[in-house]
Short mmCIF file of C-alpha atoms in Angstrom, two decimals:
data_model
loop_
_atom_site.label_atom_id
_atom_site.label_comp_id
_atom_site.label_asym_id
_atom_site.label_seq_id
_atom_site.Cartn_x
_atom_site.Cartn_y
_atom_site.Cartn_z
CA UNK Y 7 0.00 0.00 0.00
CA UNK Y 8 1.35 3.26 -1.00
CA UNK Y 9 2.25 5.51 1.84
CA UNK Y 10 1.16 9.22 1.74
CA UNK Y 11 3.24 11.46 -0.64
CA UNK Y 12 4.14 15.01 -0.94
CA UNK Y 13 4.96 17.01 -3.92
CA UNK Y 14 7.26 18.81 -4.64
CA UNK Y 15 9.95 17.62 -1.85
CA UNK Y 16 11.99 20.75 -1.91
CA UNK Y 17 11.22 24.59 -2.83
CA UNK Y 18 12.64 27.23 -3.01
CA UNK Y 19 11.07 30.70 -2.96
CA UNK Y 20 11.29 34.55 -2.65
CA UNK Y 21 9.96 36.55 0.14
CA UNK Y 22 6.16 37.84 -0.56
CA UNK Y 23 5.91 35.16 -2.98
CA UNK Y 24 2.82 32.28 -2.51
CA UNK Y 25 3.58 28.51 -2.42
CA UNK Y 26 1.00 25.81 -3.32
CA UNK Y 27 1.98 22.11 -1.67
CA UNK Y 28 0.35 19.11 -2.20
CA UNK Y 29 -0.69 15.77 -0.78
CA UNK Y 30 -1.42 12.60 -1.47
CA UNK Y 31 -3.12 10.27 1.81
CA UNK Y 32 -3.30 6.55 1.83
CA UNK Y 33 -6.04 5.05 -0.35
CA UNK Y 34 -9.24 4.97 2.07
CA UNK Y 35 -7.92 7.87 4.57
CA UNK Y 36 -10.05 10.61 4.65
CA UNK Y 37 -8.82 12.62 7.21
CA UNK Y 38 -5.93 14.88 6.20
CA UNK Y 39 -3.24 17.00 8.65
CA UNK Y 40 -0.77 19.36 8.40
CA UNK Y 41 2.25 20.39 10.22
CA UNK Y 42 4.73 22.80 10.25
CA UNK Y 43 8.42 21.82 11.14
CA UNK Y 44 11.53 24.54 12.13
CA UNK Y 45 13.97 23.90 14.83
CA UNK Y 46 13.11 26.54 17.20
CA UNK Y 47 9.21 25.63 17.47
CA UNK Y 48 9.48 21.78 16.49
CA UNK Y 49 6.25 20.68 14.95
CA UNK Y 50 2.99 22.70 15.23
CA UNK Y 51 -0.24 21.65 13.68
CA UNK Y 52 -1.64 24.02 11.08
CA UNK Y 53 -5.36 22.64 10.11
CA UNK Y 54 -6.61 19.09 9.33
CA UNK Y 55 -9.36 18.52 6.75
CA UNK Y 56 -11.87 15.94 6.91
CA UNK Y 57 -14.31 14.75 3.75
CA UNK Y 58 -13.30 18.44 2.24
CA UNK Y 59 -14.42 20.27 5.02
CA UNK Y 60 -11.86 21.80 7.87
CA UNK Y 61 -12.23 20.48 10.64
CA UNK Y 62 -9.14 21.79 12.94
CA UNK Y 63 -7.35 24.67 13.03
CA UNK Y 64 -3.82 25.76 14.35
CA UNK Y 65 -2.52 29.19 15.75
CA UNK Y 66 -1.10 30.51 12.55
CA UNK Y 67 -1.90 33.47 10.40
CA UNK Y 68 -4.65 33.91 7.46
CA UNK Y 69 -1.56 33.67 4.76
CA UNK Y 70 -1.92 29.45 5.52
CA UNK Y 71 -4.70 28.23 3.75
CA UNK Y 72 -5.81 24.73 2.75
CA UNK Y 73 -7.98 22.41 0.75
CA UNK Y 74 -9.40 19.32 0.05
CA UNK Y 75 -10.70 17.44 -2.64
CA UNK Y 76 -13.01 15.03 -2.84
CA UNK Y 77 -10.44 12.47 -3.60
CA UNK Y 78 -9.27 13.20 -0.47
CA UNK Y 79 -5.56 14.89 -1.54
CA UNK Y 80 -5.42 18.36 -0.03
CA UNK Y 81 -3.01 21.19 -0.56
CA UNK Y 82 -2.03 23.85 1.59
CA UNK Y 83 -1.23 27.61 0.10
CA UNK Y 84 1.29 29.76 1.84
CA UNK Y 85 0.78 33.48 0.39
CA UNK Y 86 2.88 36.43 1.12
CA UNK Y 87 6.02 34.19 1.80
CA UNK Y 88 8.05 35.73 5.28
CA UNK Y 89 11.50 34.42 5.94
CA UNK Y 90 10.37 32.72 8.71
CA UNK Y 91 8.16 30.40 6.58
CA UNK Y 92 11.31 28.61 6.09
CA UNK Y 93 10.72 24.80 7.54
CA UNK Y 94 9.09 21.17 6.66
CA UNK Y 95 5.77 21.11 5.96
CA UNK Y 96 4.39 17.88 6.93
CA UNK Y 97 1.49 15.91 6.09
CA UNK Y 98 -0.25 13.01 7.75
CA UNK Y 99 -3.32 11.16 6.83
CA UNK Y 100 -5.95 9.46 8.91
CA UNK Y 101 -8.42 6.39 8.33
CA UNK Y 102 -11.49 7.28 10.91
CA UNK Y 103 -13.95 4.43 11.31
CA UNK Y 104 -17.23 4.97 13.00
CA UNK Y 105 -15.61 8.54 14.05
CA UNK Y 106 -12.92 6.79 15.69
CA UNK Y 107 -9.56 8.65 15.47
CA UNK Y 108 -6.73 6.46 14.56
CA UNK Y 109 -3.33 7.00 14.05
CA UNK Y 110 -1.89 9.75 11.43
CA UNK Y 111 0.68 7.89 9.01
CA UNK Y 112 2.81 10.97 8.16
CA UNK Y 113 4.45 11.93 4.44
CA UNK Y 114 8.52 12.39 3.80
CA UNK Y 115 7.35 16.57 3.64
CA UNK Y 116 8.10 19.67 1.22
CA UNK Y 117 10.98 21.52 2.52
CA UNK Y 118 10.74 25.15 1.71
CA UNK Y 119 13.30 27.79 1.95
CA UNK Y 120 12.21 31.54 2.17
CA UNK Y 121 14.97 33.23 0.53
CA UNK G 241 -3.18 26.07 27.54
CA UNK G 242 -2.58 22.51 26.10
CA UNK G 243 1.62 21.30 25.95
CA UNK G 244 3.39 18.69 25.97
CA UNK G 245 6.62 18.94 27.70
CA UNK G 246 9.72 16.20 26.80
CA UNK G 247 12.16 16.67 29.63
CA UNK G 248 15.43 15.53 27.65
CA UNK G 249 16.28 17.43 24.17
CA UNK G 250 19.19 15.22 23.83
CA UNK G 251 20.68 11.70 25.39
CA UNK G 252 23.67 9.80 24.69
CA UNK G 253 24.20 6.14 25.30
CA UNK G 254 25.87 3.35 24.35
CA UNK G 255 25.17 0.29 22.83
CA UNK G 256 22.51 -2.43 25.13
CA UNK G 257 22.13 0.52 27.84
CA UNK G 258 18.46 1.17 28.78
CA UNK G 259 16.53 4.19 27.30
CA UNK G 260 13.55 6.12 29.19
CA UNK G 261 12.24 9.34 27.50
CA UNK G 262 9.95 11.27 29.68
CA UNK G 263 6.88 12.72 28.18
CA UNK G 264 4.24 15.13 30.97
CA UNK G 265 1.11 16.69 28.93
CA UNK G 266 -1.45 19.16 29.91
CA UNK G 267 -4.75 18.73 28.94
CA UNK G 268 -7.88 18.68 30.60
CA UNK G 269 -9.72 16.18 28.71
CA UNK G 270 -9.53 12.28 27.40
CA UNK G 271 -6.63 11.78 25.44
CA UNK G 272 -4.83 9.50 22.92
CA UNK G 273 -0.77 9.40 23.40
CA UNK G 274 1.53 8.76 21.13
CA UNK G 275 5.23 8.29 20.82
CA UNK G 276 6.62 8.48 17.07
CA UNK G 277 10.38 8.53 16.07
CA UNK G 278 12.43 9.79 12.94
CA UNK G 279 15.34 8.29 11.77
CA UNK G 280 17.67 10.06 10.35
CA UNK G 281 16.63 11.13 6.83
CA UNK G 282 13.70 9.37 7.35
CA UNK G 283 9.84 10.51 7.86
CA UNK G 284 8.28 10.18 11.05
CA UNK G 285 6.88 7.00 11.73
CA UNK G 286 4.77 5.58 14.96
CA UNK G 287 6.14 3.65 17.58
CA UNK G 288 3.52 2.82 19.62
CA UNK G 289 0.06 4.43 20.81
CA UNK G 290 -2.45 4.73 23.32
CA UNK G 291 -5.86 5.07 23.53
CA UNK G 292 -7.83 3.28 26.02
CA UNK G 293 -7.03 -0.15 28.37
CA UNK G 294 -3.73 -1.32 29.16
CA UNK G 295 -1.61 1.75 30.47
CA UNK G 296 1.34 -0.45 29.16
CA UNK G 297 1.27 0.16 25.52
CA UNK G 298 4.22 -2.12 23.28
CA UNK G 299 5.33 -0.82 20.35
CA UNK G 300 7.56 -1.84 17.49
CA UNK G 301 10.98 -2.80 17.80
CA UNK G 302 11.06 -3.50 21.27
CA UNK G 303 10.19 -0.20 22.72
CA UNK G 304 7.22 0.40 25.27
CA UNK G 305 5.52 3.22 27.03
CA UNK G 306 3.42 3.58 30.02
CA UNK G 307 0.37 5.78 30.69
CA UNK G 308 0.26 7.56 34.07
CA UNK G 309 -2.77 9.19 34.60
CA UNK G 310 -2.29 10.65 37.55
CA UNK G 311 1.28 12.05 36.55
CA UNK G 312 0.13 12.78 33.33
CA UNK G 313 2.81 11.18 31.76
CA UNK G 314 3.70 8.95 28.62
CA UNK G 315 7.03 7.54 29.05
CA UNK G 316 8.72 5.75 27.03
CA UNK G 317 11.09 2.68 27.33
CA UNK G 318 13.96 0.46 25.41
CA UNK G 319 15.67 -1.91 27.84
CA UNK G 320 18.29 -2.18 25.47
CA UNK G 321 19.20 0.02 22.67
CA UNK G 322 21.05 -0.53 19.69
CA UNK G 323 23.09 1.97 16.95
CA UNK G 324 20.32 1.64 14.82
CA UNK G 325 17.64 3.66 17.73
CA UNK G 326 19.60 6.86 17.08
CA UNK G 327 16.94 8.99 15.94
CA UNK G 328 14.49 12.06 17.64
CA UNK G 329 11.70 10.68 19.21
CA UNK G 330 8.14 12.70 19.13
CA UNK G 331 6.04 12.75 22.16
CA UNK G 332 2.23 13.90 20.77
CA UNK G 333 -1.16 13.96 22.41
CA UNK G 334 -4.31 14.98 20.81
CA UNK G 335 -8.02 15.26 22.82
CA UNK G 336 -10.04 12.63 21.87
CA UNK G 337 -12.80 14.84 21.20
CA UNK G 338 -10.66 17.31 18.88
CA UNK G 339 -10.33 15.00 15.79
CA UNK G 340 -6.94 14.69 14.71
CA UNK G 341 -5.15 17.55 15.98
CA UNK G 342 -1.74 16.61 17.08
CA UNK G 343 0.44 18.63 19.82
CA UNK G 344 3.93 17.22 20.31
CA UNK G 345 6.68 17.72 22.67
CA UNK G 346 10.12 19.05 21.29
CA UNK G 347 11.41 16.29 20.68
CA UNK G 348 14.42 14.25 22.21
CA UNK G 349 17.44 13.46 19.93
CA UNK G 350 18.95 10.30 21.04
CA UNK G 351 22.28 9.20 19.73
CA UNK G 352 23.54 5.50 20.70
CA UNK G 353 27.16 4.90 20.26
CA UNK G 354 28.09 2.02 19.01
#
């Protein structure tokens, strides 16, 4: 079984530039994550979407934005890119059952550099 | 407000000495615990979980953590480590009632000397 994928793996950008990322769950997850990676505040969540509808949010500003389809992939958008942008985005998918919450099976991530 | 707090950011030990990674949350709710680890290079992957029962959780390759309740705690164990557990290891909690929002702990980067 394929595990969840994220394209591209590596970007690089310009300050007040946008980014688009995307994912890829596990055939038959439904419930999407994402996560936000830097050394000085380790992993935060950002939002988590579930049958194309958000479901969770993190503490971070309007310029993260998400979506999901209803193949269940999402992407995230990033607009106005700030240096401190700079880390591994992260996604994890989910396979709920009966509204059970199972365990998130997490993706390899995008790294993006804010230049 | 909700955190999870990992006591050691970084351990060193050798080869078939015994591991324990401390992991204290605060939450005010039902929870499901988690430990996950990355190798180097690698994507994070799950070592073991917890969500209701047995406060003695096993997870893959020989590790196991145990569910305090009262200590609010998670910690996590490897009676004998080998070269290839040098990784960071993820303490993460979310409410059961709050989907699949993950908090973790900063993470503990053990290296095992051979």
């Amino acid at each position: 079984k394929a595990g969840v994928t994220q394209t591209p793996r590596y970007l690089i950008k310009t300050r007040g530039q946008q980014v688009t990322l995307s994912c890829s769950p596990i055939s038959g997850h439904r419930s999407v994550s994402w996560y936000q990676q830097t050394p000085g505040q380790g992993l935060q969540f950002l939002f988590e979407y579930f049958s194309e509808t958000q479901r969770n949010k993190g503490n971070f500003p309007g310029r993260f934005s998400g979506r999901q389809f209803s193949n269940s992939r999402s992407e995230m958008n990033v607009s106005t890119l700030e240096l401190g942008d700079s880390a591994l985005y992260l996604c994890a998918s989910s396979k709920e059952t009966s509204g059970v919450v199972n365990e998130q099976f997490f993706g390899p991530g995008t790294r993006l550099t804010v230049l | 407000a909700q955190s999870v707090s990992q006591h050691n950011h970084h351990v060193i030990l050798s080869e078939a000495a015994s591991l324990e990674l401390g992991c204290n949350y605060s939450y005010g709710g039902t929870v499901n615990l988690f430990w996950y680890v990355q190798y180097p290079g690698q994507h994070l992957q799950l070592l073991l979980k917890y969500f209701s029962g047995d406060p003695l959780v096993k997870g893959i390759k020989g590790f196991e953590a145990e569910f305090i309740k009262s200590k609010f705690s998670f910690n996590l164990r490897k009676p004998s480590v080998q070269w290839s557990d040098t990784a960071e290891y993820f303490c993460a909690v979310n409410l059961k009632a709050a989907g699949n929002k993950l908090t973790f702990g900063g993470g503990t980067r053990v290296l095992v000397k051979p």
